[in-house]
mmCIF file of C-alpha atoms and ligand atoms in Angstrom:
data_model
loop_
_atom_site.group_PDB
_atom_site.id
_atom_site.type_symbol
_atom_site.label_atom_id
_atom_site.label_comp_id
_atom_site.label_asym_id
_atom_site.label_seq_id
_atom_site.Cartn_x
_atom_site.Cartn_y
_atom_site.Cartn_z
ATOM 1 C CA MET A 1 130.826 82.857 74.950
ATOM 2 C CA ALA A 2 127.814 80.584 75.274
ATOM 3 C CA ILE A 3 127.853 77.449 73.114
ATOM 4 C CA VAL A 4 124.037 77.404 73.147
ATOM 5 C CA SER A 5 121.751 80.336 73.815
ATOM 6 C CA LEU A 6 117.959 80.583 73.996
ATOM 7 C CA GLN A 7 116.399 84.057 73.870
ATOM 8 C CA ASP A 8 112.722 84.484 74.729
ATOM 9 C CA VAL A 9 111.787 81.216 73.049
ATOM 10 C CA HIS A 10 108.157 80.317 72.461
ATOM 11 C CA LYS A 11 106.810 77.105 71.001
ATOM 12 C CA ILE A 12 103.189 76.813 70.028
ATOM 13 C CA TYR A 13 101.874 73.500 68.706
ATOM 14 C CA PRO A 14 98.721 73.702 66.622
ATOM 15 C CA LEU A 15 96.218 71.174 67.916
ATOM 16 C CA GLY A 16 93.061 70.915 65.842
ATOM 17 C CA LYS A 17 91.238 74.225 66.158
ATOM 18 C CA THR A 18 93.217 75.237 69.236
ATOM 19 C CA SER A 19 96.911 75.285 70.075
ATOM 20 C CA VAL A 20 99.240 74.399 72.912
ATOM 21 C CA HIS A 21 101.643 77.081 74.104
ATOM 22 C CA ALA A 22 104.270 74.555 75.221
ATOM 23 C CA ILE A 23 107.194 76.979 75.792
ATOM 24 C CA GLN A 24 106.372 80.479 76.975
ATOM 25 C CA GLY A 25 109.344 82.819 76.847
ATOM 26 C CA VAL A 26 112.336 80.744 77.918
ATOM 27 C CA SER A 27 115.857 82.222 77.928
ATOM 28 C CA PHE A 28 119.101 80.630 79.112
ATOM 29 C CA ASP A 29 122.739 80.201 78.131
ATOM 30 C CA ILE A 30 124.827 77.064 78.186
ATOM 31 C CA GLN A 31 128.594 77.353 78.414
ATOM 32 C CA GLU A 32 130.979 74.882 76.829
ATOM 33 C CA GLY A 33 131.727 72.097 79.315
ATOM 34 C CA ASP A 34 128.454 72.519 81.220
ATOM 35 C CA PHE A 35 126.756 69.474 82.737
ATOM 36 C CA ILE A 36 123.202 70.616 82.801
ATOM 37 C CA SER A 37 119.853 69.138 83.691
ATOM 38 C CA ILE A 38 116.491 70.318 82.406
ATOM 39 C CA ALA A 39 114.162 69.256 85.203
ATOM 40 C CA GLY A 40 110.417 69.409 85.574
ATOM 41 C CA PRO A 41 107.229 67.365 85.749
ATOM 42 C CA SER A 42 105.509 65.668 82.830
ATOM 43 C CA GLY A 43 104.240 68.190 80.290
ATOM 44 C CA SER A 44 106.500 71.025 81.522
ATOM 45 C CA GLY A 45 108.279 71.252 78.154
ATOM 46 C CA LYS A 46 111.524 69.301 78.615
ATOM 47 C CA SER A 47 111.295 67.307 75.378
ATOM 48 C CA THR A 48 110.205 70.399 73.473
ATOM 49 C CA ILE A 49 113.317 72.279 74.664
ATOM 50 C CA LEU A 50 115.604 69.357 73.820
ATOM 51 C CA ASN A 51 114.056 69.103 70.345
ATOM 52 C CA LEU A 52 114.769 72.799 69.829
ATOM 53 C CA LEU A 53 118.350 72.345 71.047
ATOM 54 C CA GLY A 54 118.791 69.334 68.778
ATOM 55 C CA CYS A 55 117.502 71.256 65.739
ATOM 56 C CA ILE A 56 114.731 68.687 65.393
ATOM 57 C CA ASP A 57 112.298 71.597 65.640
ATOM 58 C CA VAL A 58 112.456 75.401 65.419
ATOM 59 C CA PRO A 59 110.827 77.901 67.798
ATOM 60 C CA THR A 60 107.593 79.683 66.932
ATOM 61 C CA ASP A 61 109.171 82.866 68.277
ATOM 62 C CA GLY A 62 112.478 83.877 69.847
ATOM 63 C CA SER A 63 115.882 82.520 68.951
ATOM 64 C CA VAL A 64 117.854 79.345 69.482
ATOM 65 C CA VAL A 65 121.518 80.017 68.763
ATOM 66 C CA ILE A 66 123.849 77.047 68.511
ATOM 67 C CA ASP A 67 127.548 77.576 67.897
ATOM 68 C CA SER A 68 126.693 81.147 66.766
ATOM 69 C CA HIS A 69 124.035 79.975 64.272
ATOM 70 C CA ASN A 70 120.401 80.994 64.713
ATOM 71 C CA THR A 71 118.563 77.762 63.871
ATOM 72 C CA ARG A 72 115.629 79.650 62.331
ATOM 73 C CA THR A 73 117.826 81.156 59.617
ATOM 74 C CA LEU A 74 119.517 77.920 58.494
ATOM 75 C CA SER A 75 118.495 75.847 55.479
ATOM 76 C CA ASP A 76 117.565 72.177 55.970
ATOM 77 C CA ARG A 77 120.944 71.188 54.673
ATOM 78 C CA GLU A 78 122.790 73.515 57.056
ATOM 79 C CA ILE A 79 120.693 72.183 59.939
ATOM 80 C CA THR A 80 121.556 68.592 59.048
ATOM 81 C CA ASP A 81 125.210 69.531 58.843
ATOM 82 C CA LEU A 82 125.191 71.400 62.176
ATOM 83 C CA ARG A 83 123.429 68.493 63.860
ATOM 84 C CA HIS A 84 125.872 65.947 62.496
ATOM 85 C CA ARG A 85 128.977 67.977 63.250
ATOM 86 C CA PHE A 86 128.024 69.359 66.614
ATOM 87 C CA ILE A 87 125.438 67.248 68.438
ATOM 88 C CA GLY A 88 125.203 63.700 69.780
ATOM 89 C CA PHE A 89 121.904 62.172 70.906
ATOM 90 C CA ILE A 90 121.073 59.693 73.652
ATOM 91 C CA PHE A 91 117.487 58.442 73.775
ATOM 92 C CA GLN A 92 115.264 57.222 76.570
ATOM 93 C CA SER A 93 114.665 53.907 74.805
ATOM 94 C CA PHE A 94 118.311 53.488 73.657
ATOM 95 C CA ASN A 95 117.353 53.187 69.931
ATOM 96 C CA LEU A 96 120.093 50.693 69.109
ATOM 97 C CA VAL A 97 120.000 48.720 65.871
ATOM 98 C CA PRO A 98 119.043 45.172 66.952
ATOM 99 C CA VAL A 99 120.970 43.282 64.260
ATOM 100 C CA LEU A 100 124.210 45.169 64.899
ATOM 101 C CA ASN A 101 126.571 44.280 67.726
ATOM 102 C CA VAL A 102 128.017 46.750 70.248
ATOM 103 C CA TYR A 103 130.952 47.699 68.030
ATOM 104 C CA GLU A 104 128.789 48.122 64.927
ATOM 105 C CA ASN A 105 126.163 50.199 66.725
ATOM 106 C CA ILE A 106 128.834 52.638 67.878
ATOM 107 C CA GLU A 107 130.408 52.728 64.418
ATOM 108 C CA PHE A 108 127.067 53.404 62.720
ATOM 109 C CA PRO A 109 126.988 57.244 62.874
ATOM 110 C CA LEU A 110 130.521 57.339 61.493
ATOM 111 C CA LEU A 111 129.382 55.552 58.354
ATOM 112 C CA LEU A 112 126.644 58.096 57.695
ATOM 113 C CA GLY A 113 128.525 61.375 57.368
ATOM 114 C CA LYS A 114 131.668 62.485 55.625
ATOM 115 C CA ASN A 115 134.481 60.457 57.056
ATOM 116 C CA SER A 116 138.051 61.424 56.563
ATOM 117 C CA ARG A 117 139.492 58.811 58.900
ATOM 118 C CA SER A 118 140.948 55.495 57.792
ATOM 119 C CA ARG A 119 139.414 52.193 58.864
ATOM 120 C CA ALA A 120 142.219 51.527 61.305
ATOM 121 C CA GLU A 121 141.829 54.936 62.933
ATOM 122 C CA ARG A 122 138.110 54.361 63.170
ATOM 123 C CA ARG A 123 138.584 50.969 64.789
ATOM 124 C CA ASP A 124 140.985 52.381 67.396
ATOM 125 C CA TRP A 125 138.551 55.175 68.208
ATOM 126 C CA ILE A 126 135.569 52.825 68.603
ATOM 127 C CA ASP A 127 137.615 50.436 70.743
ATOM 128 C CA HIS A 128 138.596 53.404 72.888
ATOM 129 C CA LEU A 129 134.929 54.382 73.295
ATOM 130 C CA ILE A 130 133.964 50.802 74.170
ATOM 131 C CA ASP A 131 136.598 50.801 76.922
ATOM 132 C CA GLU A 132 135.510 54.247 78.077
ATOM 133 C CA VAL A 133 131.957 53.020 78.737
ATOM 134 C CA GLY A 134 133.196 49.755 80.268
ATOM 135 C CA LEU A 135 131.901 47.305 77.656
ATOM 136 C CA GLY A 136 135.160 45.659 76.572
ATOM 137 C CA GLU A 137 133.813 42.173 77.212
ATOM 138 C CA TRP A 138 130.600 42.835 75.300
ATOM 139 C CA ARG A 139 132.130 44.151 72.083
ATOM 140 C CA THR A 140 130.451 41.582 69.826
ATOM 141 C CA HIS A 141 127.187 41.203 71.729
ATOM 142 C CA ARG A 142 123.898 42.331 70.247
ATOM 143 C CA PRO A 143 121.548 44.692 72.141
ATOM 144 C CA ASN A 144 119.141 41.893 73.168
ATOM 145 C CA GLU A 145 122.038 40.200 74.986
ATOM 146 C CA LEU A 146 122.646 43.278 77.134
ATOM 147 C CA SER A 147 120.998 44.760 80.232
ATOM 148 C CA GLY A 148 119.270 48.144 80.079
ATOM 149 C CA GLY A 149 122.249 49.871 81.695
ATOM 150 C CA GLN A 150 124.650 48.235 79.234
ATOM 151 C CA ARG A 151 122.433 49.275 76.309
ATOM 152 C CA GLN A 152 122.475 52.852 77.502
ATOM 153 C CA ARG A 153 126.295 52.668 77.730
ATOM 154 C CA VAL A 154 126.361 51.632 74.072
ATOM 155 C CA ALA A 155 124.089 54.591 73.285
ATOM 156 C CA ILE A 156 126.453 56.949 75.125
ATOM 157 C CA ALA A 157 129.440 55.642 73.171
ATOM 158 C CA ARG A 158 127.460 55.959 69.944
ATOM 159 C CA ALA A 159 126.532 59.555 70.786
ATOM 160 C CA LEU A 160 130.236 60.321 71.283
ATOM 161 C CA ALA A 161 131.413 58.593 68.096
ATOM 162 C CA THR A 162 131.288 61.693 65.914
ATOM 163 C CA ARG A 163 133.124 63.714 68.623
ATOM 164 C CA PRO A 164 130.225 66.137 69.192
ATOM 165 C CA ARG A 165 130.673 69.272 71.294
ATOM 166 C CA VAL A 166 127.213 68.835 72.842
ATOM 167 C CA VAL A 167 125.396 65.636 73.832
ATOM 168 C CA LEU A 168 121.619 65.826 74.315
ATOM 169 C CA ALA A 169 119.738 63.201 76.293
ATOM 170 C CA ASP A 170 115.971 63.249 76.814
ATOM 171 C CA GLU A 171 115.267 61.263 79.996
ATOM 172 C CA PRO A 172 118.184 58.880 79.460
ATOM 173 C CA THR A 173 117.455 57.042 82.702
ATOM 174 C CA ALA A 174 113.678 56.675 82.407
ATOM 175 C CA ASN A 175 113.881 53.015 81.367
ATOM 176 C CA LEU A 176 116.445 52.092 84.028
ATOM 177 C CA ASP A 177 116.162 51.277 87.723
ATOM 178 C CA SER A 178 117.330 54.154 89.933
ATOM 179 C CA LYS A 179 120.743 52.672 90.824
ATOM 180 C CA THR A 180 121.581 51.941 87.181
ATOM 181 C CA GLY A 181 120.251 55.360 86.185
ATOM 182 C CA GLU A 182 122.577 57.028 88.653
ATOM 183 C CA LYS A 183 125.547 55.077 87.267
ATOM 184 C CA ILE A 184 124.669 56.183 83.739
ATOM 185 C CA ILE A 185 124.574 59.852 84.761
ATOM 186 C CA GLU A 186 127.871 59.396 86.625
ATOM 187 C CA LEU A 187 129.431 57.936 83.475
ATOM 188 C CA MET A 188 128.216 60.960 81.493
ATOM 189 C CA LYS A 189 129.652 63.199 84.214
ATOM 190 C CA LYS A 190 133.029 61.452 84.001
ATOM 191 C CA ILE A 191 133.170 61.970 80.237
ATOM 192 C CA ASN A 192 132.146 65.603 80.746
ATOM 193 C CA ARG A 193 134.985 66.072 83.255
ATOM 194 C CA ASP A 194 137.638 64.184 81.304
ATOM 195 C CA GLN A 195 136.844 65.460 77.813
ATOM 196 C CA GLY A 196 134.950 68.687 78.340
ATOM 197 C CA THR A 197 131.975 67.528 76.253
ATOM 198 C CA THR A 198 128.866 69.541 77.152
ATOM 199 C CA PHE A 199 125.943 67.392 78.328
ATOM 200 C CA ILE A 200 122.308 68.492 78.484
ATOM 201 C CA PHE A 201 119.891 65.932 79.878
ATOM 202 C CA SER A 202 116.295 66.043 81.004
ATOM 203 C CA THR A 203 114.853 64.179 83.945
ATOM 204 C CA HIS A 204 112.186 64.335 86.606
ATOM 205 C CA ASP A 205 114.237 62.225 89.008
ATOM 206 C CA ALA A 206 115.526 64.351 91.933
ATOM 207 C CA THR A 207 118.508 62.089 92.709
ATOM 208 C CA ILE A 208 119.814 62.468 89.191
ATOM 209 C CA VAL A 209 119.203 66.213 89.109
ATOM 210 C CA ASP A 210 121.604 66.441 92.078
ATOM 211 C CA ILE A 211 124.515 65.222 89.942
ATOM 212 C CA ALA A 212 124.185 68.207 87.546
ATOM 213 C CA ASP A 213 126.209 71.430 88.044
ATOM 214 C CA HIS A 214 123.576 73.564 86.361
ATOM 215 C CA VAL A 215 119.852 72.925 86.683
ATOM 216 C CA ILE A 216 117.024 74.583 84.811
ATOM 217 C CA ARG A 217 113.653 73.888 86.397
ATOM 218 C CA LEU A 218 110.602 74.115 84.171
ATOM 219 C CA LEU A 219 106.928 74.297 84.974
ATOM 220 C CA ASP A 220 104.194 74.801 82.373
ATOM 221 C CA GLY A 221 106.669 75.948 79.739
ATOM 222 C CA ARG A 222 108.437 78.528 81.905
ATOM 223 C CA ILE A 223 111.663 78.516 83.901
ATOM 224 C CA VAL A 224 110.764 78.615 87.585
ATOM 225 C CA ARG A 225 114.330 78.332 88.888
ATOM 226 C CA GLU A 226 117.880 78.147 87.588
ATOM 227 C CA GLU A 227 120.677 76.871 89.830
ATOM 228 C CA ARG A 228 124.424 76.773 89.273
ATOM 229 C CA ARG A 229 126.522 74.789 91.683
HETATM 230 N N1 ATP B 301 103.625 67.547 68.760
HETATM 231 C C1 ATP B 301 102.848 68.114 69.689
HETATM 232 N N2 ATP B 301 101.624 68.578 69.374
HETATM 233 C C2 ATP B 301 100.827 69.171 70.297
HETATM 234 N N3 ATP B 301 101.198 69.358 71.580
HETATM 235 C C3 ATP B 301 102.396 68.908 71.955
HETATM 236 C C4 ATP B 301 103.284 68.258 71.036
HETATM 237 N N4 ATP B 301 104.420 67.925 71.709
HETATM 238 C C5 ATP B 301 104.241 68.333 72.979
HETATM 239 N N5 ATP B 301 103.038 68.933 73.131
HETATM 240 C C6 ATP B 301 102.519 69.556 74.364
HETATM 241 O O1 ATP B 301 103.484 70.471 74.828
HETATM 242 C C7 ATP B 301 103.603 70.424 76.252
HETATM 243 C C8 ATP B 301 105.044 70.075 76.641
HETATM 244 O O2 ATP B 301 105.325 68.763 76.206
HETATM 245 P P1 ATP B 301 106.745 68.066 76.371
HETATM 246 O O3 ATP B 301 106.683 66.784 75.652
HETATM 247 O O4 ATP B 301 107.790 69.020 75.972
HETATM 248 O O5 ATP B 301 106.797 67.848 77.962
HETATM 249 P P2 ATP B 301 107.846 66.989 78.837
HETATM 250 O O6 ATP B 301 108.290 67.874 79.949
HETATM 251 O O7 ATP B 301 108.878 66.410 77.963
HETATM 252 O O8 ATP B 301 106.930 65.843 79.447
HETATM 253 P P3 ATP B 301 107.306 64.298 79.831
HETATM 254 O O9 ATP B 301 108.029 64.340 81.153
HETATM 255 O O10 ATP B 301 105.966 63.653 79.962
HETATM 256 O O11 ATP B 301 108.128 63.731 78.729
HETATM 257 C C9 ATP B 301 102.579 69.411 76.715
HETATM 258 O O12 ATP B 301 101.413 70.107 77.090
HETATM 259 C C10 ATP B 301 102.328 68.562 75.492
HETATM 260 O O13 ATP B 301 101.033 68.030 75.482
HETATM 261 MG MG1 MG B 302 109.448 64.425 77.505
#
């Protein structure tokens, strides 16, 4: 069964006296363990789709079903809970907390929600994540002492901290040079392969699209092509 399913989704943004029909009848399924890219030019609707998948927004029409829950029928509290339990986010501009070091940034989401684990268990898990993204030597560095690629590695580890089933990334490589961007996507791919975490990322970079096993190509709010490799 699909872990995420969109059925004839529309998103209309009111804009003054007019409106923008940003998503115009999009349907697709994502299976658990997918490594999927939402590709398309600027304005095609990539961020809008990721916001719908991340329960940051709800569709104007159609359904977004995540882990068998239709996001339009959930209360705010249920949405917050689903998001925390199920989804990890990676941002284009990293969004790390500047005064926290690498370890503390990764720990941060674990301090927000319910946390049944002991401190020692938490420390072992964060140390494991730090090793996983190759930042062992930078454990106590702050974001401003790291390169862009290293910052995005911290953001990946932070997204994984709550053990989400799905990680969403809106143009995670846009602020990186192309070589570093490719390495970041390859790291995500490795985690996808090793742990089965589902990754959904948007990009307009063709080289990075090639690393995905499932590509959804958007243009003007519609799917123009879907490829599975
Ligand atoms: N909050 C909003 N209010 C009004 N229109 C919006 C809003 N957000 C997005 N849009 C419009 O919806 C369409 C899709 O925007 P979206 O941000 O999803 O595109 P995108 O593919 O992510 O583009 P980019 O590659 O530039 O990030 C665009 O026409 C945009 O202007
Ligand atoms: Mg965007």
